[in-house]
mmCIF file of C-alpha atoms in Angstrom:
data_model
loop_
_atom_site.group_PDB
_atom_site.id
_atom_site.type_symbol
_atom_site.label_atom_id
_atom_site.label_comp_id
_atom_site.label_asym_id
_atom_site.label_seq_id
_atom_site.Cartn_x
_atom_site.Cartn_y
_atom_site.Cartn_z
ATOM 1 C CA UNK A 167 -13.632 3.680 15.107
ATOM 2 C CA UNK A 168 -13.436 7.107 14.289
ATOM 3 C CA UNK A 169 -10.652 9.791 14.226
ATOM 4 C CA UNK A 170 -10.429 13.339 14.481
ATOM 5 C CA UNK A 171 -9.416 13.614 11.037
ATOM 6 C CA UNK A 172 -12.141 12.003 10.263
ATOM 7 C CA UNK A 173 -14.690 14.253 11.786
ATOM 8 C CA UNK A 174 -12.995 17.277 10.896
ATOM 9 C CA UNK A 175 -13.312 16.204 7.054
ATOM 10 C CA UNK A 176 -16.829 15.706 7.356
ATOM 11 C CA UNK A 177 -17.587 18.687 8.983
ATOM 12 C CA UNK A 178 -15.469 21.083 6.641
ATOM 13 C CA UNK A 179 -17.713 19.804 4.041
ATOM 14 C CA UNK A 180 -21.355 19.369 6.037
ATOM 15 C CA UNK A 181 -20.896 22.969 7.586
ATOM 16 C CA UNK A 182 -17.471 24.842 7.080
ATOM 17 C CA UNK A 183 -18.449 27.539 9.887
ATOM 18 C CA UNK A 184 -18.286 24.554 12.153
ATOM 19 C CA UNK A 185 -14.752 23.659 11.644
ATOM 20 C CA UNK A 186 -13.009 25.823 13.697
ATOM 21 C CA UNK A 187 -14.916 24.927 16.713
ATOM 22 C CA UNK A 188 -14.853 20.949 15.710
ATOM 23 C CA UNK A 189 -11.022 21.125 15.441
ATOM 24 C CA UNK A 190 -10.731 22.905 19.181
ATOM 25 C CA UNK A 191 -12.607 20.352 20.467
ATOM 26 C CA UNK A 192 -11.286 17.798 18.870
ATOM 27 C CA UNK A 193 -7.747 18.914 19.649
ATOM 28 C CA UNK A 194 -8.421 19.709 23.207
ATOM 29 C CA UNK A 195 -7.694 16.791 24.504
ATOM 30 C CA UNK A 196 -5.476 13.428 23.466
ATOM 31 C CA UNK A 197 -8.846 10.635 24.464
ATOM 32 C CA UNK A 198 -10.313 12.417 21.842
ATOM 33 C CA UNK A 199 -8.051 12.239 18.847
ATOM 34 C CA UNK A 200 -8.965 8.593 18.808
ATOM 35 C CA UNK A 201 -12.867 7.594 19.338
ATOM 36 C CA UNK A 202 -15.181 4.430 18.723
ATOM 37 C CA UNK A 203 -18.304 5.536 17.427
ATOM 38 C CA UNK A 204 -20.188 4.440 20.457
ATOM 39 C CA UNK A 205 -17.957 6.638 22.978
ATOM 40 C CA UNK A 206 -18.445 9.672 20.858
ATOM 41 C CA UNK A 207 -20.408 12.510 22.777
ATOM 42 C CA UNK A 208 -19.306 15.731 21.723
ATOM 43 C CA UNK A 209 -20.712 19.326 22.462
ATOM 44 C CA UNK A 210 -19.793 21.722 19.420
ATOM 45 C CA UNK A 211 -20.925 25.727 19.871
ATOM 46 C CA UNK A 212 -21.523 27.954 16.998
ATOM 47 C CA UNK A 213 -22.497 31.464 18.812
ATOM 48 C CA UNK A 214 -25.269 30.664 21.601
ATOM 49 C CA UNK A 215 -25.935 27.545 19.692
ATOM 50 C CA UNK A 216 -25.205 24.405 20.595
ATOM 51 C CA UNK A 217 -24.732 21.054 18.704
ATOM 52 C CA UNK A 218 -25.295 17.660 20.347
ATOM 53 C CA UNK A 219 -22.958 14.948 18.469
ATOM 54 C CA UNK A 220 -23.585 11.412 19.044
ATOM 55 C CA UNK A 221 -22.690 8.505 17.464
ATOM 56 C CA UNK A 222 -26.031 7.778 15.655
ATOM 57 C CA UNK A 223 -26.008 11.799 14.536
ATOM 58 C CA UNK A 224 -22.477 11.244 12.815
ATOM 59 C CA UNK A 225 -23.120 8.250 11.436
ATOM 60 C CA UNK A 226 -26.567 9.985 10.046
ATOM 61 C CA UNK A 227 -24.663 12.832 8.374
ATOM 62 C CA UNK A 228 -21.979 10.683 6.775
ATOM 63 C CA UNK A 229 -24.993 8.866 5.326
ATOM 64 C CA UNK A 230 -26.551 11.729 3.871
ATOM 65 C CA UNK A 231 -23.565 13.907 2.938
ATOM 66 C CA UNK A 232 -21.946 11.180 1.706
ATOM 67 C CA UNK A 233 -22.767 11.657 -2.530
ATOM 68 C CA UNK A 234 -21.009 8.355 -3.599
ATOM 69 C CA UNK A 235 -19.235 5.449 -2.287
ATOM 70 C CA UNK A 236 -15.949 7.211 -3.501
ATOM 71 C CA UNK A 237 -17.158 9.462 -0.997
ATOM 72 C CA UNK A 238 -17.879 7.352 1.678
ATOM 73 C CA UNK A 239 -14.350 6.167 1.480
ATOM 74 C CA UNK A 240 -12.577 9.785 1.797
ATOM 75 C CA UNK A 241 -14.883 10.214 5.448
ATOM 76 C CA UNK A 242 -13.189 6.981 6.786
ATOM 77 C CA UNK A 243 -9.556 7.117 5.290
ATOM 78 C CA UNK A 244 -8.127 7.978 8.482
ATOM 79 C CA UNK A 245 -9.993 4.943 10.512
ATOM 80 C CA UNK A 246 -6.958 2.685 10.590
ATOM 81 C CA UNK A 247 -4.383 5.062 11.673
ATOM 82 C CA UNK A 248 -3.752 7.807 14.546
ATOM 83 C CA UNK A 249 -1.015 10.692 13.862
ATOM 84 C CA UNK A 250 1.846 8.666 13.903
ATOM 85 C CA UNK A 251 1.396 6.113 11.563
ATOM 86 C CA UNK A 252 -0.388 2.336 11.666
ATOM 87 C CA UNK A 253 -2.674 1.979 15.130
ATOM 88 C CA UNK A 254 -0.034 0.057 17.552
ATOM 89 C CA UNK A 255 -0.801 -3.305 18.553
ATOM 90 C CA UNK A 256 -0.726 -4.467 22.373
ATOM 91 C CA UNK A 257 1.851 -7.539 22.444
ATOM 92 C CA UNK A 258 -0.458 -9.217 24.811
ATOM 93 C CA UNK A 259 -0.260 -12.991 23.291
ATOM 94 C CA UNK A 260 1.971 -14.041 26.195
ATOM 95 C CA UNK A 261 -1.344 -15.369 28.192
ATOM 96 C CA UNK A 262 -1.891 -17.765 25.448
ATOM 97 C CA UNK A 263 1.632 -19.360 26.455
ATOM 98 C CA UNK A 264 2.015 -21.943 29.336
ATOM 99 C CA UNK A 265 5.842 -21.161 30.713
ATOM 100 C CA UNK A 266 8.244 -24.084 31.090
ATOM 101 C CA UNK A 267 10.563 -24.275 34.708
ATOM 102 C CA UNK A 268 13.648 -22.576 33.720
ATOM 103 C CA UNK A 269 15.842 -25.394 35.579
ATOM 104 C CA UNK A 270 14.235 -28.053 33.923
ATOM 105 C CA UNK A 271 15.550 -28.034 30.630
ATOM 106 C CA UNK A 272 19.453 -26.546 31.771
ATOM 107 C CA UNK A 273 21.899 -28.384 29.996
ATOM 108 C CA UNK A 274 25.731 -28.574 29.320
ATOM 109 C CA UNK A 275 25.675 -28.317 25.464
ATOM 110 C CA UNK A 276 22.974 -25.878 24.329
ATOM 111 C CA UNK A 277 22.934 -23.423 21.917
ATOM 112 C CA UNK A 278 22.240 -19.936 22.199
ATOM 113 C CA UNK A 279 20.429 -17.906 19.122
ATOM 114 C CA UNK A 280 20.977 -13.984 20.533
ATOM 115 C CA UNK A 281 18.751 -10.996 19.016
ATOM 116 C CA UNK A 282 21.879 -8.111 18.227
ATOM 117 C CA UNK A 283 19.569 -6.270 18.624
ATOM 118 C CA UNK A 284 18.253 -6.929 21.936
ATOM 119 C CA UNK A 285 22.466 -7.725 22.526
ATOM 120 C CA UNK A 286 22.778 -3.818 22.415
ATOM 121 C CA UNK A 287 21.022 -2.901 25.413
ATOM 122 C CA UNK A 288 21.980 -5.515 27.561
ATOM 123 C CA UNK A 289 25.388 -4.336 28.364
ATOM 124 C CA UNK A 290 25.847 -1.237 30.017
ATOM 125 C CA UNK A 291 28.103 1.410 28.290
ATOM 126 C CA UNK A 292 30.586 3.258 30.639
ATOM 127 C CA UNK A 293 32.057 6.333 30.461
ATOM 128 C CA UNK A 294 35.829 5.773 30.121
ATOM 129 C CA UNK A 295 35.376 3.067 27.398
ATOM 130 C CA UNK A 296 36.135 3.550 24.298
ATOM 131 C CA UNK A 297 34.160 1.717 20.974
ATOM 132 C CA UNK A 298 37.076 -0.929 20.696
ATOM 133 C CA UNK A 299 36.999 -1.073 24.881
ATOM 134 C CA UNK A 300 32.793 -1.457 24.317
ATOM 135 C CA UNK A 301 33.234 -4.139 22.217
ATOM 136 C CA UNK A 302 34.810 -6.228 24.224
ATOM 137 C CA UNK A 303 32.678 -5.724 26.730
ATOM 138 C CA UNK A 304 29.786 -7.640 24.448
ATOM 139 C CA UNK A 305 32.221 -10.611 23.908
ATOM 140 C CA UNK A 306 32.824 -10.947 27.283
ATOM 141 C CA UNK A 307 28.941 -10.543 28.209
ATOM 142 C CA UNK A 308 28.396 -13.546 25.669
ATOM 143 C CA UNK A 309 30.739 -15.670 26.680
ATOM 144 C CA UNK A 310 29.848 -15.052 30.438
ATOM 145 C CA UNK A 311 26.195 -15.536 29.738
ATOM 146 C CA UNK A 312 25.792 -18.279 26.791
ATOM 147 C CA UNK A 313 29.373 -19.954 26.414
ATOM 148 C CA UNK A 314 31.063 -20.543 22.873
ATOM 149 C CA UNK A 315 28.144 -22.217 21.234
ATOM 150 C CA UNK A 316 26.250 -18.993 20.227
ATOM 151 C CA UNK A 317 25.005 -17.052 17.002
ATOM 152 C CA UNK A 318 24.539 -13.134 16.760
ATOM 153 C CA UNK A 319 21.745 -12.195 14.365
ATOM 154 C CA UNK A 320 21.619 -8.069 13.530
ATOM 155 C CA UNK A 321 18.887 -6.235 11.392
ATOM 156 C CA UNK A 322 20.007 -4.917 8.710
ATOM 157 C CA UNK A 323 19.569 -1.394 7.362
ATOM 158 C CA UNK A 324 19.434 -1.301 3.292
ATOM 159 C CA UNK A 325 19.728 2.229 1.813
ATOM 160 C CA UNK A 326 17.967 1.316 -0.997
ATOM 161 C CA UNK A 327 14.125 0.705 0.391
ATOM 162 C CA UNK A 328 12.915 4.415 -0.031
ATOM 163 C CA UNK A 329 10.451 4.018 2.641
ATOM 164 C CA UNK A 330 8.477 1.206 1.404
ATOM 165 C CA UNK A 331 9.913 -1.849 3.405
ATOM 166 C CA UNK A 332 8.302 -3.752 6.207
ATOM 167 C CA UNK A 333 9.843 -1.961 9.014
ATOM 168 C CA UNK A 334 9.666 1.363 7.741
ATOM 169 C CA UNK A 335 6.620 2.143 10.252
ATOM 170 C CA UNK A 336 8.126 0.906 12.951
ATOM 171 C CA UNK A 337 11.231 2.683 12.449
ATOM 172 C CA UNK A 338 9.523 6.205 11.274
ATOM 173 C CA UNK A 339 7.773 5.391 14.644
ATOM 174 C CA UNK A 340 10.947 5.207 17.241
ATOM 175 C CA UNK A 341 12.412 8.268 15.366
ATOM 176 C CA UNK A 342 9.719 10.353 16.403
ATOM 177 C CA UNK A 343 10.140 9.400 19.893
ATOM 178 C CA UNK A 344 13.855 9.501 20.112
ATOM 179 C CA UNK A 345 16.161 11.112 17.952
ATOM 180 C CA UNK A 346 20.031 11.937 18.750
ATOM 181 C CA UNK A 347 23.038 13.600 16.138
ATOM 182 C CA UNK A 348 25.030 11.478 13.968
ATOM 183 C CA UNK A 349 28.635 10.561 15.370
ATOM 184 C CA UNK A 350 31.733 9.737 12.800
ATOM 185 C CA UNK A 351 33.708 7.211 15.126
ATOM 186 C CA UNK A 352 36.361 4.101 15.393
ATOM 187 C CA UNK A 353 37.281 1.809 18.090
ATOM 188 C CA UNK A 354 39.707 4.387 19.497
ATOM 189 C CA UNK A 355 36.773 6.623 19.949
ATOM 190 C CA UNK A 356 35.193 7.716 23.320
ATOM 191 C CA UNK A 357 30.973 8.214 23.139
ATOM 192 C CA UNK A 358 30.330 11.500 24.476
ATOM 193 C CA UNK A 359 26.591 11.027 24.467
ATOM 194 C CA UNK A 360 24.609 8.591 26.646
ATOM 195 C CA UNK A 361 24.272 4.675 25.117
ATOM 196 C CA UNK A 362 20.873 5.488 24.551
ATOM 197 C CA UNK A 363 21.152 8.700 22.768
ATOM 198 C CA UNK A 364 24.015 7.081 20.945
ATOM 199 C CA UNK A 365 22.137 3.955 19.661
ATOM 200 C CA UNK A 366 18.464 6.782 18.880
ATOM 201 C CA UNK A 367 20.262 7.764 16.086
ATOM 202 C CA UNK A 368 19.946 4.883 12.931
ATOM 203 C CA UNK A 369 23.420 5.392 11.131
ATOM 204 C CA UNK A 370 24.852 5.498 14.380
ATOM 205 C CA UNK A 371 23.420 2.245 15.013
ATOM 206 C CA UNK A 372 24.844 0.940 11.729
ATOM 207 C CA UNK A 373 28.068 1.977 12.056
ATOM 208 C CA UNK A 374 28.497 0.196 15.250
ATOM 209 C CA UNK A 375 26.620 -2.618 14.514
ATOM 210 C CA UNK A 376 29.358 -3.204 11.756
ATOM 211 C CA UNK A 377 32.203 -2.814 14.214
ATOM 212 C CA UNK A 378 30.586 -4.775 17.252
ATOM 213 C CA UNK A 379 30.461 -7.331 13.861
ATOM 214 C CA UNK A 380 33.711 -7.702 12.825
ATOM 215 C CA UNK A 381 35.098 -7.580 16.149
ATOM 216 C CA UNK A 382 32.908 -10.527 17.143
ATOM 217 C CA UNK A 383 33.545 -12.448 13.804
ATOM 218 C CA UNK A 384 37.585 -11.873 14.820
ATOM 219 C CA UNK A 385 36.637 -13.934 18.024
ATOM 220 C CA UNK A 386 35.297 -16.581 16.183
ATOM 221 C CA UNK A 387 31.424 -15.934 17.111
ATOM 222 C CA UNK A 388 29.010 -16.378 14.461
ATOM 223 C CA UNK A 389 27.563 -13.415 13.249
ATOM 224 C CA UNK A 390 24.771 -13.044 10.847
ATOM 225 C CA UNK A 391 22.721 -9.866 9.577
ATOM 226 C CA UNK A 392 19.516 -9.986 7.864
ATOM 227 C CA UNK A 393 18.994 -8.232 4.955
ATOM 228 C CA UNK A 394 16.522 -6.314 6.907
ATOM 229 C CA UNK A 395 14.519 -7.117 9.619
ATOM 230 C CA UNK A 396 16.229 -9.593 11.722
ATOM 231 C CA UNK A 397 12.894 -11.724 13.298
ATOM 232 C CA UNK A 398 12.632 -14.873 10.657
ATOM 233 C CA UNK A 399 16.439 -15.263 10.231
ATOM 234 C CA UNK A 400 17.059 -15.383 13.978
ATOM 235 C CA UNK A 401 14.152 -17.974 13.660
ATOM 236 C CA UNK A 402 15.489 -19.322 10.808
ATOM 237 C CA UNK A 403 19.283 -19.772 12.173
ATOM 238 C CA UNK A 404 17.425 -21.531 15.525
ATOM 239 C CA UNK A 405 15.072 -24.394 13.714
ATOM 240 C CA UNK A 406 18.287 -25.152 11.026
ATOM 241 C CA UNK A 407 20.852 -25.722 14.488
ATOM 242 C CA UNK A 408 21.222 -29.919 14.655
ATOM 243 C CA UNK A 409 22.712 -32.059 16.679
ATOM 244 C CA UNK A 410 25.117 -32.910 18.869
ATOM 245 C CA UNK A 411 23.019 -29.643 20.923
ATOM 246 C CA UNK A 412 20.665 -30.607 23.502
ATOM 247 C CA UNK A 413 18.561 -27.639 23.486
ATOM 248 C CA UNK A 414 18.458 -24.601 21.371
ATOM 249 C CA UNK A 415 17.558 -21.315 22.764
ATOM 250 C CA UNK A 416 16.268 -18.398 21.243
ATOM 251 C CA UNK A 417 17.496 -15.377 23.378
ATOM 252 C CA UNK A 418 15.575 -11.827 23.307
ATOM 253 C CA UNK A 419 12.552 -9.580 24.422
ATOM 254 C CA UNK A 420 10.622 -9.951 21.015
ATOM 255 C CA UNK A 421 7.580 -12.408 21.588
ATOM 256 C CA UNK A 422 7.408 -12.064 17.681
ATOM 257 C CA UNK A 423 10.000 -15.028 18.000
ATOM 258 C CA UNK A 424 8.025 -16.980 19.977
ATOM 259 C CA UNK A 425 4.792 -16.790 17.457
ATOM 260 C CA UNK A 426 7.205 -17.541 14.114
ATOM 261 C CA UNK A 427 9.013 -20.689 16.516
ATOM 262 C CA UNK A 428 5.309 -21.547 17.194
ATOM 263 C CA UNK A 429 4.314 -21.578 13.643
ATOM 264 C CA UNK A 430 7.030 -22.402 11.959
ATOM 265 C CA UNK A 431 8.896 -25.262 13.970
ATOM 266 C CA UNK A 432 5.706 -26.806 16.364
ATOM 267 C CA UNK A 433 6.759 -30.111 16.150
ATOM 268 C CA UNK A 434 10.413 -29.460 17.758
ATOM 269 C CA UNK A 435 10.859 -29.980 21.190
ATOM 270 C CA UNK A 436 14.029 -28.692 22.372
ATOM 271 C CA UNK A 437 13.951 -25.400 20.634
ATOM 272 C CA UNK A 438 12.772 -22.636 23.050
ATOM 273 C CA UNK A 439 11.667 -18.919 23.210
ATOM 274 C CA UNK A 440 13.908 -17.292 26.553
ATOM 275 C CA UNK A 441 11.920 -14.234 26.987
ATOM 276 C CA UNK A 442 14.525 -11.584 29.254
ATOM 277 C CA UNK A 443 12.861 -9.743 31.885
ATOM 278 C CA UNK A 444 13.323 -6.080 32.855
ATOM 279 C CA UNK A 445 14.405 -4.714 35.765
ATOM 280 C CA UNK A 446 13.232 -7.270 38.566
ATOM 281 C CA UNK A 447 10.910 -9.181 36.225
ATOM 282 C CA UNK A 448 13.029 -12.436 36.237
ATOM 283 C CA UNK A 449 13.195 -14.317 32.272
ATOM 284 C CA UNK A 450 10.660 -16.863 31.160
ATOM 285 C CA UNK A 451 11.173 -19.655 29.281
ATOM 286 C CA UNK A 452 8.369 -20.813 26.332
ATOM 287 C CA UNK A 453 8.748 -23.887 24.101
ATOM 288 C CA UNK A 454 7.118 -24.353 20.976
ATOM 289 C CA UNK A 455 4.184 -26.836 22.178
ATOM 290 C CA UNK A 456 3.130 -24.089 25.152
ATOM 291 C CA UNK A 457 0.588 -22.691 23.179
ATOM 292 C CA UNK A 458 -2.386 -23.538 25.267
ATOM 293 C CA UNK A 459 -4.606 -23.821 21.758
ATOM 294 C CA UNK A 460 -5.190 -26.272 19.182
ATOM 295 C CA UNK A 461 -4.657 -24.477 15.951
ATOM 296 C CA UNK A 462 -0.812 -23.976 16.008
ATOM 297 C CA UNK A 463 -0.975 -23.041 12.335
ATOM 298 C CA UNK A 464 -3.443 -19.981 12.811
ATOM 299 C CA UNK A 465 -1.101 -18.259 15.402
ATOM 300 C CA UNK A 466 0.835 -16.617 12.248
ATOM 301 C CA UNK A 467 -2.553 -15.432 10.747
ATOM 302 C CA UNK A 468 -3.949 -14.364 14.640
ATOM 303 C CA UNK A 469 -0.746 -12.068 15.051
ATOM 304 C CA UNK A 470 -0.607 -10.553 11.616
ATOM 305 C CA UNK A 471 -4.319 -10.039 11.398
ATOM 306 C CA UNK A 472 -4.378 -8.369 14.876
ATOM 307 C CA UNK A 473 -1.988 -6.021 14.154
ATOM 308 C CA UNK A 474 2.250 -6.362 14.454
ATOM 309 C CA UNK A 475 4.862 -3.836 13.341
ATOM 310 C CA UNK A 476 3.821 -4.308 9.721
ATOM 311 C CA UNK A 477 -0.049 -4.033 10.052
ATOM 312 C CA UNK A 478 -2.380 -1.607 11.866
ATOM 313 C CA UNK A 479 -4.116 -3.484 15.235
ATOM 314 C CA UNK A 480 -7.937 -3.531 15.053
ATOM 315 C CA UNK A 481 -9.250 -1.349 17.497
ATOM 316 C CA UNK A 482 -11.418 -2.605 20.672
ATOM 317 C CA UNK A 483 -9.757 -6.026 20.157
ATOM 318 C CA UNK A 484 -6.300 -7.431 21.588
ATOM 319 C CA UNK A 485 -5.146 -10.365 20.243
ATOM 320 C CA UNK A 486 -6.262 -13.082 22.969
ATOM 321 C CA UNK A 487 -9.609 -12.066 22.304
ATOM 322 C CA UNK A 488 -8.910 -13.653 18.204
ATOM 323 C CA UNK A 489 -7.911 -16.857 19.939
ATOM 324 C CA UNK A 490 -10.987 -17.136 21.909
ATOM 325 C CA UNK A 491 -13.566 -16.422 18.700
ATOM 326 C CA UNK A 492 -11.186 -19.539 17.144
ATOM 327 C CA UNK A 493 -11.888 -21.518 19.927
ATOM 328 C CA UNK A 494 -15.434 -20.696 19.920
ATOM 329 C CA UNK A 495 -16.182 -20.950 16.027
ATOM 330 C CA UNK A 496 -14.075 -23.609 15.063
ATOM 331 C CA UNK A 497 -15.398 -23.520 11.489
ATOM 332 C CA UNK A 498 -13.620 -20.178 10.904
ATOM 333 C CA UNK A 499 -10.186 -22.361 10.097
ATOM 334 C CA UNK A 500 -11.470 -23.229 6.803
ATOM 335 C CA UNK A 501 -12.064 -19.927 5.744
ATOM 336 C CA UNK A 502 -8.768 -18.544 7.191
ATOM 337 C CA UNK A 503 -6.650 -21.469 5.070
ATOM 338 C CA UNK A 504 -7.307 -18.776 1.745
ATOM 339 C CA UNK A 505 -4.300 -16.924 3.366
ATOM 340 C CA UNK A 506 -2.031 -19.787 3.630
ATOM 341 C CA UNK A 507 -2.752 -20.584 0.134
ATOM 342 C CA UNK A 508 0.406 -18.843 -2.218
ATOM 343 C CA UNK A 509 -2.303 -18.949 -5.037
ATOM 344 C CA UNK A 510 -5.107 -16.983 -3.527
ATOM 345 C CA UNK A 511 -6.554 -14.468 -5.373
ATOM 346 C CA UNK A 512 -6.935 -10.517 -3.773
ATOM 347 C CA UNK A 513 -11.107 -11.482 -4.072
ATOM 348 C CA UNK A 514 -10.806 -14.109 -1.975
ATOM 349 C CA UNK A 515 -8.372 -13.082 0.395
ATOM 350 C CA UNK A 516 -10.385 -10.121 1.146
ATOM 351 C CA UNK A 517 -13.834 -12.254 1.444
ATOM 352 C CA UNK A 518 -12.049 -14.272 4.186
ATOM 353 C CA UNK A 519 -10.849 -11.437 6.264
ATOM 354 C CA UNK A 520 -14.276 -9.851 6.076
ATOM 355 C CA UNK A 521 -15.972 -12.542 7.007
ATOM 356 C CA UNK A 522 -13.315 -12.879 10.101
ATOM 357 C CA UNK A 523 -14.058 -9.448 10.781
ATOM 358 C CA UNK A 524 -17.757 -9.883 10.777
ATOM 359 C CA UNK A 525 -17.495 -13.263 13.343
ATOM 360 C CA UNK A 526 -14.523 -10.798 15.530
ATOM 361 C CA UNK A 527 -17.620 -8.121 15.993
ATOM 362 C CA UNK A 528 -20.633 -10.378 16.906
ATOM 363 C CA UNK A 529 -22.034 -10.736 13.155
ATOM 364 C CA UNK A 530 -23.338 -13.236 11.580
ATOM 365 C CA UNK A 531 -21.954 -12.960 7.484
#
């Protein structure tokens, strides 16, 4: 793949008189910002001369500008990132899932593990409330919904990471697309803002988070909050529920939940993934045998490797198309155990995914 970036750096330092025009064309148009190689055709004018770019041309010029491998890494810096951060992955592992019949595993004593997170969305904010009055509101939608036996599982927002945590990315990311003012409130407060605008903003977020906390805790709901991101402990609090229960549910839009109950729990029967649908899309249900492949274990190296909120997704590739090369090579297992392995060393680690790589773009290593 190659980005814009990319070009532009190689052509500031091939031909500097070119850069201007390079940059316009680059920046003419979004499909362009972000390019395989073999899609890049690209007309450049200097004067009444024209320049022909094509994917064998740029790769040519790297080649030969290119001094040293030190070099050679500056050109592709940019090649797993756009402008806002680490290449977004499509969540498109749901096809890999078979669905179970919703009414077939309904039960009297279930219980219900609830992303807060997901929790904030679902009930509707209105106008006359205030926080203590929109509180109450999420009680009531809990009890309505998923009875008394229920957990509550937050994220939680340390002020001590300094940018370098796992969700950082994915949190830089949503800023840049929404962003709202910071509100000083209590439960006697009125939102004059939309829900939406209200919840854009992070320490708004927090703040109520910690009052829709206490004010669940008070009602005798158990409430937990992760130290930061909220996916394994919701997870976590779901495989660690025992008996007398005769199904536990796991309640959000996050299919991240389903891969970790996949992975982590594959052997448990009664625990399942309740995926909520949007709009008209009615919910799906998913237990942690419907995952129409063999290797269970791999689905935690399949979804990190293919790119989640912590890692960039490889481009061309979704991640249905890394269950089909398992399926197809089933010797690759071997080689993917050296990331399992607590002990591995960066050398081999690195071998492995390469050779993955190699196998995920027709190679033969």
């Amino acid at each position: 793949m190659l980005t814009a970036t990319c070009l532009t750096n190689l052509v500031a330092r091939e031909s500097p008189e070119l850069l201007v025009a390079t940059s316009e064309t680059l920046n003419s148009s979004v499909k362009l910002k972000s390019l395989h190689l073999l899609l890049l055709t690209t007309v450049l004018k200097l004067g009444k001369k024209k320049l022909l770019w094509t994917h064998k041309s740029l790769f040519h010029r790297i080649c030969v500008a290119k001094q040293s491998d030190e070099d050679l890494k500056m050109f592709f810096t940019f090649e797993l990132f756009n402008e806002e951060g680490m290449r977004k992955g499509i969540k498109s592992l749901l096809s890999a899932f078979t669905p179970t019949k919703i009414d077939s595993v309904q039960g009297k004593n279930n219980f219900v593990v609830v992303d807060g997170g997901h929790l904030l969305h679902k009930v509707v904010w209105h106008w006359s409330m205030n926080f203590g009055d929109i509180a109450k509101s999420y009680l009531t939608y809990l009890q309505t919904h998923y009875g008394s036996n229920v957990a509550v599982v937050f994220d939680g927002y340390p002020s001590d990471v300094n940018g370098k945590s796992t969700k950082s990315a994915e949190r830089i990311r949503r800023a840049n697309l929404y962003s709202s003012h910071e509100i000083i409130f209590n439960e006697a407060t009125c939102p004059e803002i939309s829900q939406e605008q209200f919840l854009a903003n992070e320490r708004n977020k927090v703040r109520f988070n910690d009052l829709l906390k206490k004010f669940l805790q008070r009602a005798n709901v158990t409430v937990k909050q992760a130290v930061e991101d909220e996916d394994v402990l919701i997870v976590e609090t779901a495989v660690s529920v025992k008996s007398p229960y005769g199904n536990i549910f796991v309640v959000g839009e996050n299919i991240d939940f389903l891969v970790l109950l996949t992975g982590l729990a594959p052997m448990k029967e009664n625990l399942y993934f309740r995926k909520c649908g949007k709009g008209r899309r009615p919910d799906a249900l998913y237990s942690t045998t419907s995952f129409k492949y063999k290797f269970n274990r791999m689905i935690l190296f399949i979804y990190a490797f293919s790119g989640c909120d912590t890692t960039s997704a490889v481009f061309g590739h979704r991640k249905t198309k890394f269950c089909s090369l398992l399926e197809k090579n089933r010797h690759l297992e071997e080689k993917i155990q050296v990331f399992f392995n607590s002990e591995a060393t960066i050398d081999q680690v690195a071998k492995a995914g390469e050779t993955f790589l190699i196998h995920l773009y027709g190679g033969n290593p």
